[in-house]
Amino acid sequence: MKVVIVCVSVSHGNTARIAETMAKVLEARVVSPEEVDPAELDACDLVGFGSGIFTMDFHPRLRRFVRDLPEKQRRKAFVFTTSGLPEPPFRRYVRRLAGLLGRKGFDVVGTFACRGFDTWAPFKLVGGIRKDRPGTADFEAARRFAEGLGGGPACGENVSSPGS
Ligand SMILES: Cc1cc2nc3c(=O)[nH]c(=O)nc-3n(C[C@H](O)[C@H](O)[C@H](O)COP(=O)(O)O)c2cc1C
């Protein structure tokens, strides 16, 4: 199975560490949007798309990359993110990116989210929040999620530890 994971991780490397954990399981290459030729994704069985959350959305570089992808025949994809806070019910950014990927010809077969060290402006004043995230339980959840991607729909959300 050929798998590529497209990841933007600019703040603390939180999402990159989750991407690397998944990549080990899937024997995937982790690339930034600027490093990958969209044509390369055509040859993939599965493509991962992930970033931290910035002002209640995926990183603009990831969103732009997805927006500019040509529409193709059906391929499989998964979406993952790290963020300081859980996704609010009034701003479903995971569903939105998955919807955009669907319009580009991807079947989104799984989504994964966990908390990450967050020094967004209001939290910077107190030294940041979720200082030890992603942590052991998050990496374990990411590993299990990646293992499940070979089969049917997968949904990972590490809610096993405080602050999830
Ligand atoms: C400028 C900025 C804006 C952010 N906005 C949000 C946000 O809207 N919601 C949230 O839950 N976390 C927010 N965060 C926290 C990041 O999503 C979190 O730290 C994430 O794990 C960063 O991933 P990265 O280290 O892979 O870049 C923000 C962080 C920064 C620096």
XYZ file of C-alpha atoms and ligand atoms in Angstrom:
195
model
C 0.000 0.000 0.000
C 1.529 3.350 -1.047
C 0.801 6.041 1.524
C 1.871 9.694 1.638
C 1.115 11.998 4.570
C 0.920 15.712 3.796
C 1.561 17.629 7.005
C 2.001 21.246 8.088
C 3.437 21.563 11.583
C 4.787 25.010 12.290
C 4.131 25.815 15.916
C 5.713 23.149 18.146
C 6.050 20.133 15.842
C 3.027 18.557 17.573
C 1.309 17.402 14.397
C 4.601 16.299 12.833
C 5.178 13.897 15.738
C 1.695 12.426 15.298
C 2.329 12.178 11.529
C 5.628 10.336 12.107
C 3.897 7.907 14.485
C 1.271 7.113 11.846
C 3.932 6.987 9.113
C 5.845 4.262 10.942
C 2.749 2.052 11.018
C 1.766 2.796 7.431
C 5.339 2.849 6.043
C 4.467 6.261 4.657
C 6.471 9.287 3.606
C 5.666 12.530 5.480
C 5.915 15.620 3.266
C 4.998 19.285 3.412
C 2.565 20.601 0.775
C 5.460 22.323 -0.973
C 7.462 19.099 -1.198
C 4.924 16.974 -2.996
C 3.793 17.012 -6.595
C -0.002 16.550 -6.586
C 0.491 14.065 -9.441
C 2.377 11.825 -7.012
C -0.783 11.493 -4.940
C -2.535 9.834 -7.904
C -0.343 6.801 -7.426
C -1.180 6.530 -3.712
C -3.628 4.082 -2.157
C -4.074 6.388 0.824
C -3.170 10.036 1.522
C -3.112 11.680 4.959
C -3.721 15.404 5.447
C -2.917 17.037 8.779
C -1.941 20.232 10.567
C -2.374 22.108 13.807
C -5.424 24.333 14.172
C -4.894 28.053 13.726
C -7.728 30.439 14.516
C -10.252 27.624 14.269
C -9.122 26.080 11.012
C -6.420 23.936 9.447
C -3.224 25.741 8.513
C -3.740 27.920 5.411
C -0.885 26.143 3.576
C -2.703 22.799 3.910
C -6.070 24.267 2.965
C -4.566 25.961 -0.095
C -2.873 22.723 -1.147
C -6.154 20.801 -0.947
C -8.103 23.583 -2.642
C -5.643 23.580 -5.582
C -5.673 19.808 -6.099
C -7.224 18.730 -9.381
C -10.412 16.667 -9.223
C -9.624 13.002 -9.804
C -11.085 9.523 -9.573
C -11.830 8.126 -6.132
C -8.855 7.686 -3.791
C -8.716 7.139 -0.039
C -7.695 9.818 2.435
C -7.576 10.523 6.156
C -7.493 13.783 8.073
C -5.719 14.459 11.368
C -5.061 17.394 13.606
C -3.603 18.544 16.908
C -5.032 21.533 18.723
C -5.111 23.155 22.117
C -8.867 22.792 22.400
C -11.428 20.316 21.097
C -13.246 21.287 17.915
C -16.148 23.570 18.827
C -19.602 22.445 17.657
C -20.130 25.724 15.784
C -16.950 25.369 13.702
C -16.580 21.900 12.203
C -13.206 22.360 10.486
C -12.496 18.613 10.219
C -15.811 17.981 8.469
C -15.169 20.958 6.191
C -11.728 19.750 5.074
C -13.121 16.238 4.622
C -15.921 17.719 2.478
C -13.404 19.598 0.334
C -11.362 16.406 -0.094
C -14.557 14.599 -1.085
C -15.137 17.136 -3.838
C -11.571 16.470 -5.058
C -12.295 12.768 -5.411
C -11.149 11.423 -2.047
C -13.067 9.009 0.164
C -12.193 10.173 3.659
C -11.925 6.891 5.541
C -10.794 8.254 8.902
C -10.230 11.294 11.066
C -7.971 11.687 14.088
C -7.653 14.515 16.609
C -5.719 15.021 19.824
C -4.570 17.882 21.996
C -1.193 19.581 21.492
C 0.912 22.097 23.411
C -0.734 25.433 22.679
C 0.819 28.886 23.014
C -1.892 30.758 21.110
C -2.010 34.406 22.261
C -4.358 34.164 25.249
C -2.548 31.064 26.540
C 0.973 32.422 25.956
C 0.491 34.679 28.971
C 0.275 31.625 31.217
C 3.094 29.707 29.517
C 0.766 27.772 27.247
C -1.706 24.937 27.830
C -1.521 21.133 27.235
C 2.199 21.273 27.949
C 2.698 17.510 27.821
C 0.580 16.854 24.744
C 0.720 15.018 22.526
C 1.762 12.446 25.111
C 2.123 8.696 25.373
C -1.646 8.025 25.201
C -1.968 10.284 22.143
C 0.834 8.478 20.295
C -0.701 5.141 21.215
C -4.106 6.334 19.928
C -2.444 7.557 16.701
C -0.728 4.189 16.271
C -4.010 2.318 16.768
C -5.787 4.683 14.393
C -3.163 4.080 11.686
C -3.410 0.325 12.174
C -7.169 0.582 11.651
C -6.828 2.461 8.380
C -6.259 -0.698 6.380
C -9.885 -1.744 6.956
C -13.195 0.124 7.184
C -13.901 3.672 8.375
C -11.643 4.747 11.260
C -12.199 7.481 13.762
C -9.567 8.383 16.331
C -10.007 10.856 19.095
C -7.817 10.527 22.118
C -10.271 11.184 24.875
C -8.614 8.847 27.340
C -6.639 11.479 29.219
C -7.510 14.762 30.935
C -7.924 17.812 28.753
C -8.933 15.860 25.690
C -1.565 31.583 16.200
C -2.157 30.328 16.781
C -3.530 30.101 16.670
C -4.106 28.943 17.234
N -5.455 28.751 17.142
C -6.027 27.663 17.731
C -7.437 27.456 17.675
O -8.195 28.213 17.081
N -7.965 26.377 18.310
C -7.175 25.486 18.997
O -7.702 24.541 19.556
N -5.823 25.636 19.036
C -5.227 26.700 18.411
N -3.866 26.860 18.435
C -3.035 25.784 19.032
C -2.455 24.840 17.961
O -3.474 24.285 17.169
C -1.676 23.699 18.633
O -0.593 24.230 19.362
C -1.201 22.680 17.599
O -0.837 21.490 18.276
C -0.024 23.198 16.795
O 0.404 22.208 15.944
P 1.890 22.198 15.348
O 2.856 22.252 16.514
O 1.974 20.905 14.611
O 1.998 23.367 14.425
C -3.277 27.992 17.897
C -1.887 28.228 17.992
C -1.324 29.373 17.443
C 0.169 29.588 17.568
